[in-house]
mmCIF file of C-alpha atoms in Angstrom:
data_model
loop_
_atom_site.group_PDB
_atom_site.id
_atom_site.type_symbol
_atom_site.label_atom_id
_atom_site.label_comp_id
_atom_site.label_asym_id
_atom_site.label_seq_id
_atom_site.Cartn_x
_atom_site.Cartn_y
_atom_site.Cartn_z
ATOM 1 C CA MET F 86 -19.503 32.836 -42.422
ATOM 2 C CA GLU F 87 -18.198 30.749 -39.752
ATOM 3 C CA ARG F 88 -14.616 29.131 -38.773
ATOM 4 C CA ILE F 89 -13.835 26.068 -38.077
ATOM 5 C CA GLU F 90 -10.011 26.095 -37.823
ATOM 6 C CA GLU F 91 -7.372 27.965 -37.214
ATOM 7 C CA HIS F 92 -3.315 26.991 -36.861
ATOM 8 C CA ALA F 93 -0.444 29.542 -36.682
ATOM 9 C CA CYS F 94 2.101 29.372 -39.703
ATOM 10 C CA HIS F 95 4.750 31.182 -40.743
ATOM 11 C CA GLY F 96 3.648 33.961 -38.594
ATOM 12 C CA GLY F 97 0.222 34.279 -39.866
ATOM 13 C CA ARG F 98 -2.860 31.883 -39.500
ATOM 14 C CA GLN F 99 -4.289 29.410 -41.581
ATOM 15 C CA GLN F 100 -7.418 28.796 -41.063
ATOM 16 C CA VAL F 101 -10.771 26.821 -43.093
ATOM 17 C CA TRP F 102 -14.707 28.159 -43.074
ATOM 18 C CA LYS F 103 -17.833 27.628 -43.546
ATOM 19 C CA HIS F 104 -20.513 29.396 -45.315
ATOM 20 C CA ALA F 105 -23.727 29.349 -46.876
ATOM 21 C CA SER F 106 -23.581 29.401 -50.400
ATOM 22 C CA GLU F 107 -26.084 31.006 -52.467
ATOM 23 C CA THR F 108 -24.735 30.031 -56.082
ATOM 24 C CA LEU F 109 -24.197 26.792 -55.225
ATOM 25 C CA SER F 110 -27.504 25.901 -52.890
ATOM 26 C CA CYS F 111 -25.293 24.134 -50.187
ATOM 27 C CA GLU F 112 -22.956 24.731 -48.007
ATOM 28 C CA MET F 113 -19.213 24.986 -49.010
ATOM 29 C CA ARG F 114 -15.692 25.965 -47.095
ATOM 30 C CA LEU F 115 -12.546 27.255 -47.847
ATOM 31 C CA GLY F 116 -8.876 27.787 -46.862
ATOM 32 C CA VAL F 117 -8.319 30.853 -45.843
ATOM 33 C CA TYR F 118 -4.251 31.785 -46.096
ATOM 34 C CA LEU F 119 -3.833 35.586 -43.228
ATOM 35 C CA PRO F 120 -0.442 36.290 -43.511
ATOM 36 C CA PRO F 121 1.595 38.469 -40.834
ATOM 37 C CA GLN F 122 1.315 41.532 -43.124
ATOM 38 C CA THR F 123 -2.493 41.513 -42.619
ATOM 39 C CA GLU F 124 -2.145 42.416 -39.409
ATOM 40 C CA ARG F 125 -1.270 45.915 -40.180
ATOM 41 C CA ALA F 126 -2.965 46.457 -43.827
ATOM 42 C CA ALA F 127 -5.261 45.287 -46.592
ATOM 43 C CA CYS F 128 -2.635 41.520 -48.640
ATOM 44 C CA ALA F 129 -3.887 41.386 -52.257
ATOM 45 C CA VAL F 130 -5.046 37.607 -52.372
ATOM 46 C CA LEU F 131 -4.239 34.225 -54.733
ATOM 47 C CA TYR F 132 -7.346 31.807 -55.641
ATOM 48 C CA TRP F 133 -7.109 28.251 -55.840
ATOM 49 C CA LEU F 134 -8.585 25.593 -57.413
ATOM 50 C CA SER F 135 -7.496 22.588 -56.628
ATOM 51 C CA GLY F 136 -8.276 19.176 -59.376
ATOM 52 C CA LEU F 137 -10.329 16.426 -58.918
ATOM 53 C CA THR F 138 -10.909 14.312 -55.853
ATOM 54 C CA CYS F 139 -9.780 17.532 -54.433
ATOM 55 C CA THR F 140 -11.820 19.581 -51.049
ATOM 56 C CA GLU F 141 -9.790 23.014 -49.709
ATOM 57 C CA GLN F 142 -7.937 20.601 -47.777
ATOM 58 C CA ASN F 143 -5.570 18.975 -49.969
ATOM 59 C CA PHE F 144 -3.581 22.486 -51.251
ATOM 60 C CA ILE F 145 -3.432 23.535 -47.201
ATOM 61 C CA THR F 146 -1.986 21.479 -45.849
ATOM 62 C CA LYS F 147 0.563 19.653 -48.669
ATOM 63 C CA ALA F 148 1.667 22.671 -51.294
ATOM 64 C CA GLY F 149 3.529 24.108 -48.650
ATOM 65 C CA ALA F 150 2.616 27.372 -49.864
ATOM 66 C CA GLN F 151 2.046 29.446 -47.287
ATOM 67 C CA ARG F 152 5.927 30.165 -46.007
ATOM 68 C CA TYR F 153 6.355 31.978 -49.851
ATOM 69 C CA ALA F 154 2.778 33.745 -48.573
ATOM 70 C CA ALA F 155 3.561 35.185 -45.577
ATOM 71 C CA GLU F 156 7.092 36.163 -47.610
ATOM 72 C CA HIS F 157 5.645 37.890 -50.247
ATOM 73 C CA GLY F 158 2.340 39.563 -48.403
ATOM 74 C CA LEU F 159 -0.443 37.483 -50.157
ATOM 75 C CA ILE F 160 -3.803 36.280 -48.442
ATOM 76 C CA LEU F 161 -4.175 32.784 -49.640
ATOM 77 C CA VAL F 162 -7.863 30.940 -51.322
ATOM 78 C CA ALA F 163 -9.059 27.539 -51.672
ATOM 79 C CA PRO F 164 -11.646 26.444 -52.163
ATOM 80 C CA ASP F 165 -14.039 23.108 -52.398
ATOM 81 C CA THR F 166 -14.031 21.223 -56.563
ATOM 82 C CA SER F 167 -17.561 21.158 -56.162
ATOM 83 C CA PRO F 168 -20.907 21.549 -53.546
ATOM 84 C CA ARG F 169 -21.561 19.205 -51.421
ATOM 85 C CA GLY F 170 -23.922 17.730 -48.624
ATOM 86 C CA PRO F 171 -27.189 16.372 -48.852
ATOM 87 C CA GLY F 172 -29.337 16.571 -52.454
ATOM 88 C CA VAL F 173 -26.355 17.178 -53.997
ATOM 89 C CA ALA F 174 -26.337 15.499 -57.459
ATOM 90 C CA ASP F 175 -23.498 12.811 -57.752
ATOM 91 C CA ALA F 176 -22.279 9.957 -59.735
ATOM 92 C CA GLU F 177 -20.568 6.773 -60.069
ATOM 93 C CA GLY F 178 -16.693 7.753 -60.522
ATOM 94 C CA TYR F 179 -14.424 9.799 -59.559
ATOM 95 C CA ASP F 180 -14.438 12.267 -62.388
ATOM 96 C CA ILE F 181 -18.303 13.094 -62.520
ATOM 97 C CA GLY F 182 -20.334 14.580 -59.205
ATOM 98 C CA LEU F 183 -19.028 15.488 -55.960
ATOM 99 C CA GLY F 184 -15.035 16.651 -55.963
ATOM 100 C CA ALA F 185 -15.480 16.912 -60.016
ATOM 101 C CA GLY F 186 -17.041 20.252 -60.416
ATOM 102 C CA PHE F 187 -14.779 21.179 -63.187
ATOM 103 C CA TYR F 188 -15.049 24.661 -62.919
ATOM 104 C CA VAL F 189 -18.682 25.150 -65.029
ATOM 105 C CA ASP F 190 -21.605 27.070 -65.224
ATOM 106 C CA ALA F 191 -23.861 23.201 -65.315
ATOM 107 C CA THR F 192 -27.188 23.799 -67.829
ATOM 108 C CA GLN F 193 -29.027 20.234 -67.973
ATOM 109 C CA SER F 194 -30.543 18.549 -65.307
ATOM 110 C CA PRO F 195 -29.586 17.796 -62.598
ATOM 111 C CA TRP F 196 -26.031 18.843 -62.663
ATOM 112 C CA SER F 197 -27.332 22.430 -63.083
ATOM 113 C CA LEU F 198 -29.560 22.966 -59.667
ATOM 114 C CA GLN F 199 -26.675 23.308 -58.395
ATOM 115 C CA TYR F 200 -22.858 22.417 -60.122
ATOM 116 C CA ARG F 201 -21.723 26.911 -60.904
ATOM 117 C CA MET F 202 -18.947 26.110 -59.881
ATOM 118 C CA HIS F 203 -17.527 29.114 -62.039
ATOM 119 C CA GLU F 204 -19.699 31.857 -61.019
ATOM 120 C CA TYR F 205 -19.007 31.201 -57.641
ATOM 121 C CA VAL F 206 -15.122 31.028 -57.327
ATOM 122 C CA THR F 207 -15.076 34.542 -60.150
ATOM 123 C CA GLN F 208 -18.308 36.120 -58.203
ATOM 124 C CA GLU F 209 -19.614 35.132 -55.317
ATOM 125 C CA LEU F 210 -15.756 33.328 -53.226
ATOM 126 C CA PRO F 211 -14.698 36.932 -54.034
ATOM 127 C CA ALA F 212 -17.190 38.813 -52.792
ATOM 128 C CA LEU F 213 -17.520 37.070 -49.771
ATOM 129 C CA VAL F 214 -13.631 37.406 -49.028
ATOM 130 C CA GLU F 215 -13.427 40.981 -49.955
ATOM 131 C CA THR F 216 -15.778 41.469 -47.291
ATOM 132 C CA PHE F 217 -15.456 39.584 -44.285
ATOM 133 C CA PHE F 218 -11.114 39.711 -44.896
ATOM 134 C CA PRO F 219 -8.413 42.386 -45.202
ATOM 135 C CA THR F 220 -8.260 42.772 -49.155
ATOM 136 C CA THR F 221 -7.249 45.227 -51.313
ATOM 137 C CA GLN F 222 -9.756 43.847 -53.793
ATOM 138 C CA THR F 223 -7.023 42.903 -56.482
ATOM 139 C CA ARG F 224 -6.545 39.429 -57.354
ATOM 140 C CA SER F 225 -5.112 36.285 -58.665
ATOM 141 C CA ILE F 226 -5.544 32.279 -60.021
ATOM 142 C CA SER F 227 -4.033 29.345 -60.283
ATOM 143 C CA GLY F 228 -5.132 25.688 -59.850
ATOM 144 C CA HIS F 229 -4.263 22.200 -60.947
ATOM 145 C CA SER F 230 -5.338 19.635 -63.264
ATOM 146 C CA MET F 231 -9.379 20.244 -62.912
ATOM 147 C CA GLY F 232 -8.235 23.092 -60.700
ATOM 148 C CA GLY F 233 -5.407 24.203 -63.605
ATOM 149 C CA HIS F 234 -8.370 24.738 -66.234
ATOM 150 C CA GLY F 235 -10.430 25.985 -63.921
ATOM 151 C CA ALA F 236 -8.098 29.075 -63.566
ATOM 152 C CA LEU F 237 -7.779 29.674 -67.132
ATOM 153 C CA VAL F 238 -11.005 29.782 -68.450
ATOM 154 C CA ALA F 239 -11.397 31.997 -65.019
ATOM 155 C CA ALA F 240 -8.936 33.942 -66.239
ATOM 156 C CA LEU F 241 -9.423 33.894 -70.104
ATOM 157 C CA ARG F 242 -13.319 34.554 -69.488
ATOM 158 C CA ASN F 243 -12.758 37.226 -67.648
ATOM 159 C CA PRO F 244 -10.986 39.581 -68.543
ATOM 160 C CA GLY F 245 -9.347 42.611 -66.105
ATOM 161 C CA ARG F 246 -10.971 40.608 -63.007
ATOM 162 C CA TYR F 247 -6.935 39.061 -62.352
ATOM 163 C CA ARG F 248 -3.766 40.466 -62.655
ATOM 164 C CA SER F 249 -2.505 37.321 -63.713
ATOM 165 C CA VAL F 250 -2.622 33.457 -63.735
ATOM 166 C CA SER F 251 -0.899 30.282 -63.709
ATOM 167 C CA ALA F 252 -1.229 26.614 -63.689
ATOM 168 C CA PHE F 253 0.184 23.059 -62.955
ATOM 169 C CA SER F 254 -0.109 20.385 -65.031
ATOM 170 C CA PRO F 255 -3.854 21.921 -66.369
ATOM 171 C CA ILE F 256 -6.273 20.552 -68.575
ATOM 172 C CA VAL F 257 -6.064 22.279 -70.893
ATOM 173 C CA ALA F 258 -8.506 20.740 -74.152
ATOM 174 C CA PRO F 259 -10.922 19.470 -72.033
ATOM 175 C CA SER F 260 -13.358 19.476 -75.411
ATOM 176 C CA GLN F 261 -10.571 17.243 -76.791
ATOM 177 C CA VAL F 262 -10.310 14.760 -73.560
ATOM 178 C CA PRO F 263 -11.079 11.879 -71.884
ATOM 179 C CA TRP F 264 -12.097 13.284 -69.184
ATOM 180 C CA GLY F 265 -13.445 16.916 -69.954
ATOM 181 C CA GLN F 266 -15.300 15.028 -72.451
ATOM 182 C CA LYS F 267 -17.203 12.794 -69.844
ATOM 183 C CA ALA F 268 -17.716 15.683 -67.348
ATOM 184 C CA PHE F 269 -18.879 18.905 -70.136
ATOM 185 C CA THR F 270 -21.588 15.884 -71.784
ATOM 186 C CA GLN F 271 -22.796 15.959 -68.494
ATOM 187 C CA TYR F 272 -23.436 19.231 -67.612
ATOM 188 C CA LEU F 273 -23.057 21.036 -70.813
ATOM 189 C CA GLY F 274 -24.746 18.594 -72.880
ATOM 190 C CA SER F 275 -23.713 17.139 -76.537
ATOM 191 C CA ASP F 276 -23.960 20.254 -77.941
ATOM 192 C CA THR F 277 -19.888 20.322 -78.134
ATOM 193 C CA ALA F 278 -20.283 24.339 -79.772
ATOM 194 C CA ALA F 279 -21.406 24.664 -76.292
ATOM 195 C CA TRP F 280 -18.153 23.245 -75.054
ATOM 196 C CA LYS F 281 -15.760 26.246 -76.219
ATOM 197 C CA GLU F 282 -16.452 28.534 -74.124
ATOM 198 C CA TRP F 283 -15.125 26.634 -71.052
ATOM 199 C CA ASP F 284 -12.130 25.438 -73.449
ATOM 200 C CA THR F 285 -9.013 27.389 -72.700
ATOM 201 C CA VAL F 286 -7.491 26.178 -76.362
ATOM 202 C CA GLU F 287 -10.718 27.650 -77.925
ATOM 203 C CA LEU F 288 -10.376 30.498 -75.513
ATOM 204 C CA VAL F 289 -7.018 31.872 -76.215
ATOM 205 C CA ARG F 290 -8.277 31.914 -80.171
ATOM 206 C CA ASP F 291 -10.546 35.211 -79.354
ATOM 207 C CA ALA F 292 -8.734 36.613 -75.964
ATOM 208 C CA SER F 293 -9.558 40.640 -76.200
ATOM 209 C CA GLU F 294 -6.767 40.819 -73.069
ATOM 210 C CA ARG F 295 -3.579 38.757 -73.629
ATOM 211 C CA LEU F 296 -2.711 37.761 -69.431
ATOM 212 C CA PRO F 297 0.342 36.045 -69.709
ATOM 213 C CA LEU F 298 0.076 32.463 -69.276
ATOM 214 C CA LEU F 299 2.061 30.515 -66.709
ATOM 215 C CA ILE F 300 2.324 26.158 -66.675
ATOM 216 C CA ASP F 301 4.240 24.333 -64.901
ATOM 217 C CA GLN F 302 3.858 20.704 -66.758
ATOM 218 C CA GLY F 303 5.512 17.252 -65.369
ATOM 219 C CA GLU F 304 7.134 15.349 -68.151
ATOM 220 C CA ALA F 305 7.045 12.149 -66.058
ATOM 221 C CA ASP F 306 3.177 13.257 -65.551
ATOM 222 C CA GLU F 307 1.210 10.089 -65.617
ATOM 223 C CA PHE F 308 -2.083 11.853 -67.680
ATOM 224 C CA LEU F 309 0.425 14.076 -70.040
ATOM 225 C CA ASP F 310 -0.585 12.504 -73.657
ATOM 226 C CA PRO F 311 -4.228 11.208 -72.596
ATOM 227 C CA GLN F 312 -5.392 13.922 -70.236
ATOM 228 C CA LEU F 313 -3.498 16.427 -70.474
ATOM 229 C CA ARG F 314 -2.119 17.584 -74.217
ATOM 230 C CA PRO F 315 0.171 20.968 -73.380
ATOM 231 C CA ASP F 316 1.191 20.848 -76.865
ATOM 232 C CA LEU F 317 -2.510 21.589 -78.378
ATOM 233 C CA LEU F 318 -2.031 25.209 -76.095
ATOM 234 C CA ARG F 319 1.016 25.629 -77.298
ATOM 235 C CA ARG F 320 0.515 25.575 -80.805
ATOM 236 C CA ALA F 321 -3.166 27.648 -80.119
ATOM 237 C CA CYS F 322 -0.418 30.121 -78.532
ATOM 238 C CA ALA F 323 1.117 30.316 -81.087
ATOM 239 C CA ASP F 324 -1.540 30.594 -84.059
ATOM 240 C CA ALA F 325 -3.210 32.887 -82.005
ATOM 241 C CA GLY F 326 0.220 35.462 -80.686
ATOM 242 C CA HIS F 327 -1.218 34.634 -76.143
ATOM 243 C CA PRO F 328 1.593 34.892 -74.900
ATOM 244 C CA LEU F 329 2.594 31.815 -73.071
ATOM 245 C CA HIS F 330 5.586 29.868 -71.114
ATOM 246 C CA LEU F 331 5.471 26.479 -70.859
ATOM 247 C CA ARG F 332 7.968 25.284 -68.366
ATOM 248 C CA MET F 333 8.498 21.419 -68.916
ATOM 249 C CA ARG F 334 9.506 19.859 -65.806
ATOM 250 C CA ALA F 335 11.554 16.492 -66.235
ATOM 251 C CA GLY F 336 11.483 13.491 -63.554
ATOM 252 C CA TYR F 337 7.873 15.196 -61.814
ATOM 253 C CA ASP F 338 4.868 13.427 -62.077
ATOM 254 C CA HIS F 339 0.911 14.349 -61.751
ATOM 255 C CA SER F 340 1.327 14.807 -57.979
ATOM 256 C CA TYR F 341 1.444 17.584 -54.832
ATOM 257 C CA TYR F 342 5.318 16.793 -54.703
ATOM 258 C CA PHE F 343 5.765 18.698 -58.267
ATOM 259 C CA ILE F 344 3.508 21.603 -56.671
ATOM 260 C CA ALA F 345 5.395 22.174 -53.508
ATOM 261 C CA SER F 346 8.752 22.043 -55.524
ATOM 262 C CA PHE F 347 7.889 25.060 -57.885
ATOM 263 C CA ILE F 348 4.711 26.562 -55.451
ATOM 264 C CA GLY F 349 7.555 29.286 -54.820
ATOM 265 C CA GLU F 350 8.251 30.603 -58.005
ATOM 266 C CA HIS F 351 4.375 31.156 -58.936
ATOM 267 C CA ILE F 352 3.588 32.849 -55.717
ATOM 268 C CA ALA F 353 6.187 34.803 -56.759
ATOM 269 C CA HIS F 354 4.716 35.586 -59.813
ATOM 270 C CA HIS F 355 1.365 36.563 -58.925
ATOM 271 C CA ALA F 356 3.113 38.799 -55.719
ATOM 272 C CA ALA F 357 5.529 40.332 -58.772
ATOM 273 C CA ALA F 358 2.145 40.902 -60.951
ATOM 274 C CA LEU F 359 -0.346 41.850 -57.562
ATOM 275 C CA ARG F 360 2.352 44.738 -56.370
ATOM 276 C CA GLY F 361 1.825 46.305 -60.538
#
C-alpha cells in the first residue's frame, strides 16, 4: 500500500492509495476517507462503487459525502471501477473494458484474466482495508448506476457480509437492458442462464437474507426506461416478499448533483445499521 494523496477534510483525512492487486493482476487505486473518530477508535466502513467511466476520484470529489461520514464516524472506501494499466484488456466504447468492469467475475477471454471486480470488491479489498486502517470489520455497501448494480449484487450474493446496502440509479436488471446485455455477453458469454447470478432482479427471488434495499432514482434520469428499469425490481421484490424502499425523486437526473442531494440520508441509513 502506498499513499499518493492526502487532504484535510471535515476534521478527517481524505486519502488516495495504490496497491498491487493479486485478484486483478494490476495496480489499483482507492479513495479512503478517515473521519476524525479514527484518531480515537476503530470505525465501521461504507464501501462505494462508482458507475461507468468513473475512477476512485468521482465520488470523493463530487458527492460531498465526507461531511456526513465525519458526522457519523464512518470510513468511506471508493475503489476504481475496473483493472487498469499496460496489458489490461479494453474495447471501443465507454461501456466495455476500462472503467466498465460491471463488478462481475468474467469467465470469457480476454476479460477473465483480470476482470474479477466482484471478487476484488468483496474479498481482497476489505481484507486490505481491515489490515491497514482502524476498522471494526463491520461494513456496508452502496453505489451508483453500474456501481449500484455492483453493490446490490455484492450484498445479495454474500449474505451476512454487509449490514446494509443502498444504491442510486442502479442497473437492477442487467440481463434485460442494453448496457447489461452487451457487458454480460462479453464478460460472461452467451449463456443467459449464467447471467442470473449477476442480476439483482433474479437474485432477490431466492435471497436467503432479507437485507432491505434502499434505492433512490431520479424521475428525470435519461437512462431510466432503457437501462435502469426500477419497475422490474419493484415487481420482483413484491413477488418475493423482499423489503424494498424505492424513492422516485421528481426532477433529478443521473448526475452527481442527484447523489450529493441525498448522500447524507444514505450515510445516515448505513450508520444506523452499522451501529446495530
